[in-house]
Tab-separated table of C-alpha atoms in Angstrom:
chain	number	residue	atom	x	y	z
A	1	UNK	CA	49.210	14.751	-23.345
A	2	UNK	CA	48.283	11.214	-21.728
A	3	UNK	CA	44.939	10.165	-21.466
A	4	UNK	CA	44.694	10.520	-17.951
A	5	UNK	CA	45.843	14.478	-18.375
A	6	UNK	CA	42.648	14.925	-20.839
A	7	UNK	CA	40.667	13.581	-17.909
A	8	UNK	CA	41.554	16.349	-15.521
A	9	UNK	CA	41.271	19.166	-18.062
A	10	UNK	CA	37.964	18.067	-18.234
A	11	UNK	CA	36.893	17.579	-14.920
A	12	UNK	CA	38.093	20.775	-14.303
A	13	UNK	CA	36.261	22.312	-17.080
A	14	UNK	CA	32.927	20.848	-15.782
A	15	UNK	CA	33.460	21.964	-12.329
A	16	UNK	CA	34.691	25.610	-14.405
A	17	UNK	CA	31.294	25.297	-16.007
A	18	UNK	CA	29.091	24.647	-13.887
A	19	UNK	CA	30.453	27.264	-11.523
A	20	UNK	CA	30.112	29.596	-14.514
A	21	UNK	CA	26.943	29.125	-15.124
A	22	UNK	CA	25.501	29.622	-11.416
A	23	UNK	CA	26.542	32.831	-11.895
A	24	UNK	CA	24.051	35.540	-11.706
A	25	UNK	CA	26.560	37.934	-13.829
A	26	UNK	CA	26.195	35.237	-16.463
A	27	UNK	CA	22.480	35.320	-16.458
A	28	UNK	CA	22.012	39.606	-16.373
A	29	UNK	CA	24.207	39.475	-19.480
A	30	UNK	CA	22.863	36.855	-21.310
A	31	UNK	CA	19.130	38.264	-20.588
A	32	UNK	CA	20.680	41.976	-21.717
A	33	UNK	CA	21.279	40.785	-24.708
A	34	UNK	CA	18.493	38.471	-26.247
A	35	UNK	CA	16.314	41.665	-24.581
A	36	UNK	CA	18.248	44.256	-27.002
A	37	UNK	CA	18.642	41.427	-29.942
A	38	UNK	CA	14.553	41.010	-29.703
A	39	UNK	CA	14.133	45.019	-29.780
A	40	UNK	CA	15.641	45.381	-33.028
A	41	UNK	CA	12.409	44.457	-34.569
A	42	UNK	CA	11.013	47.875	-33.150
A	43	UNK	CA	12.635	49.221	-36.323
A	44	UNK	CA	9.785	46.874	-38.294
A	45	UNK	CA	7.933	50.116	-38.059
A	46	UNK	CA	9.918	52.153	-40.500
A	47	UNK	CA	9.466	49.596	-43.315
A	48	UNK	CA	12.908	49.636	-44.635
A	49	UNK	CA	12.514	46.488	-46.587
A	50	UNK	CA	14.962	44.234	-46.878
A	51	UNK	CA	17.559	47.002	-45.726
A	52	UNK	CA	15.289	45.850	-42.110
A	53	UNK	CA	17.482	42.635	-42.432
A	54	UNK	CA	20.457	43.873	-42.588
A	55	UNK	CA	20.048	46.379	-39.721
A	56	UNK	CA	18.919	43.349	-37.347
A	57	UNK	CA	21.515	41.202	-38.405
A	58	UNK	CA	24.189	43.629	-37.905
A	59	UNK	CA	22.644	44.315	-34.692
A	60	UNK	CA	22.693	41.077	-33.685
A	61	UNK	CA	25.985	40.415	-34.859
A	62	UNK	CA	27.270	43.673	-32.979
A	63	UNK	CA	25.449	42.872	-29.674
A	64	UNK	CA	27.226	39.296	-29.839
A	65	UNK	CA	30.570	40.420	-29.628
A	66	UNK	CA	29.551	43.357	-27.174
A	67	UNK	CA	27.914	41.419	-24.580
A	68	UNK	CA	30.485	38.310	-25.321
A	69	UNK	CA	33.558	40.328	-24.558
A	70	UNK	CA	32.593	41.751	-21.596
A	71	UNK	CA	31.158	38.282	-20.531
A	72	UNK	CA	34.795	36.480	-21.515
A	73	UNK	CA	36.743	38.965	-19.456
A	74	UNK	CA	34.332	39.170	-16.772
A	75	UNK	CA	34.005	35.777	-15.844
A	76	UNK	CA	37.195	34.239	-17.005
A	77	UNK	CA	38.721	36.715	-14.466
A	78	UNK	CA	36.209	35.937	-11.756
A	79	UNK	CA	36.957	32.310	-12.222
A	80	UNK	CA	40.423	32.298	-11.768
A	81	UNK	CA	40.770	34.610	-8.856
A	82	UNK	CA	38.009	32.374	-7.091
A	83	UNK	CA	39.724	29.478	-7.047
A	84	UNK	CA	43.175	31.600	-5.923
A	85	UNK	CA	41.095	33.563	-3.333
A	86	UNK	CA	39.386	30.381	-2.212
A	87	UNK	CA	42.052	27.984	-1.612
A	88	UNK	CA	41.044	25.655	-4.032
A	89	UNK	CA	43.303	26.269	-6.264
A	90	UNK	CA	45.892	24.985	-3.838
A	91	UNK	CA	43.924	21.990	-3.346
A	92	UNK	CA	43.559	21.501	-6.572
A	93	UNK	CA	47.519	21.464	-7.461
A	94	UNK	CA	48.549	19.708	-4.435
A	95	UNK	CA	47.347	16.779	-6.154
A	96	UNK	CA	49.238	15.126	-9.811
A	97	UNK	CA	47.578	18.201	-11.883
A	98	UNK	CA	50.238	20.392	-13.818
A	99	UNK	CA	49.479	24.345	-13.737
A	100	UNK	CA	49.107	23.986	-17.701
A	101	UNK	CA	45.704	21.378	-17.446
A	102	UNK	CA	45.100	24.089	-14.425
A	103	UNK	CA	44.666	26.899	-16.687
A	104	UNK	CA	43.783	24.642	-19.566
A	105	UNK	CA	40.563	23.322	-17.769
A	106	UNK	CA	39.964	27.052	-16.701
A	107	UNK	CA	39.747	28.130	-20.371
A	108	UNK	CA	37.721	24.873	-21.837
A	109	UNK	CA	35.479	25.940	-18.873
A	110	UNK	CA	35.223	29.444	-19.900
A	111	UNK	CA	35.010	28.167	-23.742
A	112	UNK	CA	31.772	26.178	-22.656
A	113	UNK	CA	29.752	29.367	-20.833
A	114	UNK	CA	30.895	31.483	-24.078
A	115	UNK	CA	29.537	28.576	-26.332
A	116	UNK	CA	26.383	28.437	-24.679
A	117	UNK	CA	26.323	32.251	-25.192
A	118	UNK	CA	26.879	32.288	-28.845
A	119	UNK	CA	24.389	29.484	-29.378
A	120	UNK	CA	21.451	31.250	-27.534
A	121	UNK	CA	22.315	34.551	-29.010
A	122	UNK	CA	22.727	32.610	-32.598
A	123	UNK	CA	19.321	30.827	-32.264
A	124	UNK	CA	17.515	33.875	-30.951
A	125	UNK	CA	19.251	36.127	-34.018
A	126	UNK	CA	17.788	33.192	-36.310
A	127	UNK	CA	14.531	33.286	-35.254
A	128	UNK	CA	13.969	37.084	-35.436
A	129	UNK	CA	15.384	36.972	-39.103
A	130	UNK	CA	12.942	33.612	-40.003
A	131	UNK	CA	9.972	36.064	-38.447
A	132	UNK	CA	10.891	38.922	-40.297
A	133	UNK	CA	11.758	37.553	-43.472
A	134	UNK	CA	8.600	36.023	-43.824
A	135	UNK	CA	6.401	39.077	-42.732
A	136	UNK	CA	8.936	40.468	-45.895
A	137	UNK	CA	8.217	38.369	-48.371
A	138	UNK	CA	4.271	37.761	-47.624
A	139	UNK	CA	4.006	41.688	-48.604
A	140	UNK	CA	6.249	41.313	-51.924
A	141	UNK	CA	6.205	38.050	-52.740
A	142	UNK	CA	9.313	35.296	-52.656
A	143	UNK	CA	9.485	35.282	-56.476
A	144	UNK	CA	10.953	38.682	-55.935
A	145	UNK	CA	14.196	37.048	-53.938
A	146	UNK	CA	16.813	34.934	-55.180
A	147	UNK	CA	15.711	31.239	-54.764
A	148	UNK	CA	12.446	32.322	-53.229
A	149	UNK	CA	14.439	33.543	-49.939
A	150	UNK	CA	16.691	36.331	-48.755
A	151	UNK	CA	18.969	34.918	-46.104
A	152	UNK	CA	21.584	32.140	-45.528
A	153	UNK	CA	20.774	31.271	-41.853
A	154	UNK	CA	23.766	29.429	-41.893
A	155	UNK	CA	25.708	32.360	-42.040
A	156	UNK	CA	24.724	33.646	-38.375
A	157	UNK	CA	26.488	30.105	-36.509
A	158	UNK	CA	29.123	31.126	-39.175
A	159	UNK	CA	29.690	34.019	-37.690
A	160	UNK	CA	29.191	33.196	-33.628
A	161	UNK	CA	31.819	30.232	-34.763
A	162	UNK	CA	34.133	32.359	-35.362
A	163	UNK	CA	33.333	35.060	-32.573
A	164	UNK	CA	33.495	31.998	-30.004
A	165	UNK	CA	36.727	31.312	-31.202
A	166	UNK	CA	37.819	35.512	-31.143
A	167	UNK	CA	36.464	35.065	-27.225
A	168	UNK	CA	38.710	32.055	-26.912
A	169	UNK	CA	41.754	34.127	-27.654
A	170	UNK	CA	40.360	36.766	-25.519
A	171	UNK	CA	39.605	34.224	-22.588
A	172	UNK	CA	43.391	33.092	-22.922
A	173	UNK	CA	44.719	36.434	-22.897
A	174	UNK	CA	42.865	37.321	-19.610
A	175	UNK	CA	44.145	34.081	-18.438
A	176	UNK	CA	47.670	35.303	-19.443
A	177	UNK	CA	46.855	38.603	-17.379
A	178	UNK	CA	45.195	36.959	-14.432
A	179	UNK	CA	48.206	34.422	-14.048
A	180	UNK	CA	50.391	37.806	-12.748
A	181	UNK	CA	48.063	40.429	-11.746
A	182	UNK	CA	47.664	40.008	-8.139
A	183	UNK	CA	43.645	41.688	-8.035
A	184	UNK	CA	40.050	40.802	-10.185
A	185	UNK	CA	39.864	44.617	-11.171
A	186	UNK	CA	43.639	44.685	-12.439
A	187	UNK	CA	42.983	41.554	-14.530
A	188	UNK	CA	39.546	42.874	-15.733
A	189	UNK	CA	41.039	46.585	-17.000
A	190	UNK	CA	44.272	45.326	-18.852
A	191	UNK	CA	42.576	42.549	-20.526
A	192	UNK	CA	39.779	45.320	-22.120
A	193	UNK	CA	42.890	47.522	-22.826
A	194	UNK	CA	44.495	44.241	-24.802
A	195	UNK	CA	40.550	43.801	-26.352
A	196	UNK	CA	40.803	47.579	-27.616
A	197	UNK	CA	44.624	46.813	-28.976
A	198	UNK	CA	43.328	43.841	-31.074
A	199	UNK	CA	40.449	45.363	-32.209
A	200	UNK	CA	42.809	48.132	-33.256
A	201	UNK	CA	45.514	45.910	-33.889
A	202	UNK	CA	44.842	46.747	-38.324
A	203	UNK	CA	45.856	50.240	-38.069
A	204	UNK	CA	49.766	49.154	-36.711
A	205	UNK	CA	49.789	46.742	-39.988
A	206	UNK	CA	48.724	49.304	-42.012
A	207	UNK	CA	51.056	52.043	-40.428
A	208	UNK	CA	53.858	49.524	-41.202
A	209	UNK	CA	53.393	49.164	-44.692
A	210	UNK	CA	53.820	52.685	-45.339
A	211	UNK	CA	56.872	52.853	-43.228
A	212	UNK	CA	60.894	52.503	-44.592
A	213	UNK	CA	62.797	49.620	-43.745
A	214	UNK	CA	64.573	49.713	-40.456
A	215	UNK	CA	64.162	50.443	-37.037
A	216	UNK	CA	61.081	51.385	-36.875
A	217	UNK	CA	59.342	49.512	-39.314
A	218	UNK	CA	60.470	46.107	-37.652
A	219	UNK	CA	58.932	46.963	-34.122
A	220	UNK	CA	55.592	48.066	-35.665
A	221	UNK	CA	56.099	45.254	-37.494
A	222	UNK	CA	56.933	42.653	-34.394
A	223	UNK	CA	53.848	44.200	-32.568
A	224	UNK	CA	51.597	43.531	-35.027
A	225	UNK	CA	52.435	39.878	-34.523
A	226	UNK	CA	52.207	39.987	-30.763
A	227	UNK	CA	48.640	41.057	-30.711
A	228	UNK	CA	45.700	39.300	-32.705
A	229	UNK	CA	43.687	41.325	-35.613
A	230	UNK	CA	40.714	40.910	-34.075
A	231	UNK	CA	39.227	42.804	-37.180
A	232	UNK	CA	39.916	39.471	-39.478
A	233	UNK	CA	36.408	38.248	-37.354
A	234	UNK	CA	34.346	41.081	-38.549
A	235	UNK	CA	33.332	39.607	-41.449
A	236	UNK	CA	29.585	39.942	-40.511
A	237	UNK	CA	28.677	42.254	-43.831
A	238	UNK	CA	30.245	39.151	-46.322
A	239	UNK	CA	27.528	37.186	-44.768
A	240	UNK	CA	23.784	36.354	-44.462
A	241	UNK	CA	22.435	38.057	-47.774
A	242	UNK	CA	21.120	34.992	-50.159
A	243	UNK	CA	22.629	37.849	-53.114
A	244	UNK	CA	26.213	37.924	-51.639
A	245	UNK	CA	28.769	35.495	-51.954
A	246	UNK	CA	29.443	34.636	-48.565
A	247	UNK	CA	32.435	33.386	-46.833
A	248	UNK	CA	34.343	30.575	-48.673
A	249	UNK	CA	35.038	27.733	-46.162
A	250	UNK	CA	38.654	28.507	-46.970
A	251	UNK	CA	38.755	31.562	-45.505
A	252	UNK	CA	36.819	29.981	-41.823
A	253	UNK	CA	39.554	27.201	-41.921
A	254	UNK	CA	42.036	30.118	-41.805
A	255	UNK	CA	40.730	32.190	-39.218
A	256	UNK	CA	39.859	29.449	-36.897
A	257	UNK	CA	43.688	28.331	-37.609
A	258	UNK	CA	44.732	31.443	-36.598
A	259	UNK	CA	42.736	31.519	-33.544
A	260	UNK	CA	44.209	28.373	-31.711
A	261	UNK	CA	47.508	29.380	-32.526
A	262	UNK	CA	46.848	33.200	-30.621
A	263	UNK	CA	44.937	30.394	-27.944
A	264	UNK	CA	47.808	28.117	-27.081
A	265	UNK	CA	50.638	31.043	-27.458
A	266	UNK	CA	49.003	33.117	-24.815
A	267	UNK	CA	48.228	29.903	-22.547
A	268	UNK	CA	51.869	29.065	-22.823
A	269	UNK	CA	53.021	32.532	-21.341
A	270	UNK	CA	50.642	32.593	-18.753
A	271	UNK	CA	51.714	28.759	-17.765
A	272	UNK	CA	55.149	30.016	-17.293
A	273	UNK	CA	54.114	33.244	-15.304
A	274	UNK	CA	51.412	30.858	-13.297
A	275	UNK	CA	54.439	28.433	-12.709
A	276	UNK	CA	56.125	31.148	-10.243
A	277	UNK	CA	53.806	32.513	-8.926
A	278	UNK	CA	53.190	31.425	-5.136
A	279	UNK	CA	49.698	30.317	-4.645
């Protein structure tokens, strides 16, 4: 792509952005889910210990990619079919901008609400941990913790890294639907059918390993490929824990890898649907 090509991506994923985040959809969820992050210290009560961690780091982690899928397809749809039911669209591509840096700009746009997601959720989740690992180790004392401290808070933008990269495949494939699905609602209940696929998508690769060669091994095989494993991002319980391992970097270079490849496949099919289709 020429310079002048990045330009109008961008522009268009400012205007995307800023559209986005006028929203009042964007605020209800984003309030939803600090509000539910912040009440997992209600559990503080039944003194679990360090097991107290875990739970509000797995609840974080869990109302993340709750609240972040249904914020992906929710307002990637809505900003789309605006610009279609709007006219603008039209406007837009009745001057030199290709359909690709159309839908391009449409997903860096989305990319940008979703990052600003992660990050508050992320920063929230961090704080609640710092508070409550502190009240922890105040009543047993850090020499009782590896290092003097119990959690890599590191691990948590770990972790909404590579969940804002799982909603940028999830942003495309909406994108994908949107670009021939003809109404919001159509768009919004096939793209949350595709979420439940992916998220299921281990069980095919499984079955398929079990299965003779042939027939029938090859097309479980072949639609294992066509959908993402969104379960290769749940990798929330080899994290956070100062005891554990953690992730090696090799294994985030990987799965962000494998994101933008899902990312630019399904952006590529819905460019060539978007192409002919009459605006």
């Amino acid at each position: 792509m020429s310079a002048s090509s990045f330009t109008r991506i961008r522009l268009i994923a400012g205007n995307t952005f800023l559209e986005a985040v006028r929203q009042k959809f964007f605020s209800a969820i984003l309030l939803i889910a600090v509000a539910l992050v912040g009440s997992s210290t209600f559990f503080q009560q039944f003194d679990f210990g360090t097991g107290e961690l875990k739970f509000i780091g797995d609840f974080g982690f869990g109302a993340l990619f709750f609240f972040g899928s249904i914020l992906t397809i929710t307002a990637t749809t809505q900003l789309f079919f605006n610009e279609i039911e709007n006219r603008t669209a039209l406007t837009i591509l009745a001057k030199p901008v290709y359909k690709l840096e159309f839908l391009a700009g449409k997903l860096l746009g989305a990319q940008l609400l979703m990052l600003t997601f992660v990050l508050s959720i992320s920063f929230v989740l961090v704080g609640i941990l710092y508070w409550r690992e502190n009240a922890l180790m105040e009543r047993l004392g850090p020499e009782a913790f590896v290092d003097g401290g119990i959690l890599r808070y590191a691990d948590v933008f770990i972790f909404g890294l590579l969940q804002w990269l799982k909603f940028g495949i999830l942003a495309a494939i909406t994108l994908f639907v949107a670009s021939f699905a003809n109404t919001n609602l159509y768009t919004i209940i096939v793209s949350f059918f595709m979420l439940m696929i992916c998220q299921l998508q281990y069980i095919a690769q499984d079955a398929y390993g079990d299965l003779p060669m042939g027939l029938g091994r090859w097309s479980v095989q072949a639609l294992s490929f066509a959908f993402p494993n969104f379960q290769l991002f749940n990798v929330g319980d080899q994290l956070l824990f100062a005891d554990e391992v953690g992730l090696p970097a090799a294994t985030v270079l990987r799965i962000s890898l494998y994101a933008l490849v899902y990312i630019a496949a399904f952006i590529g099919l819905a460019q060539l649907n978007f192409r002919r289709r009459e605006i």
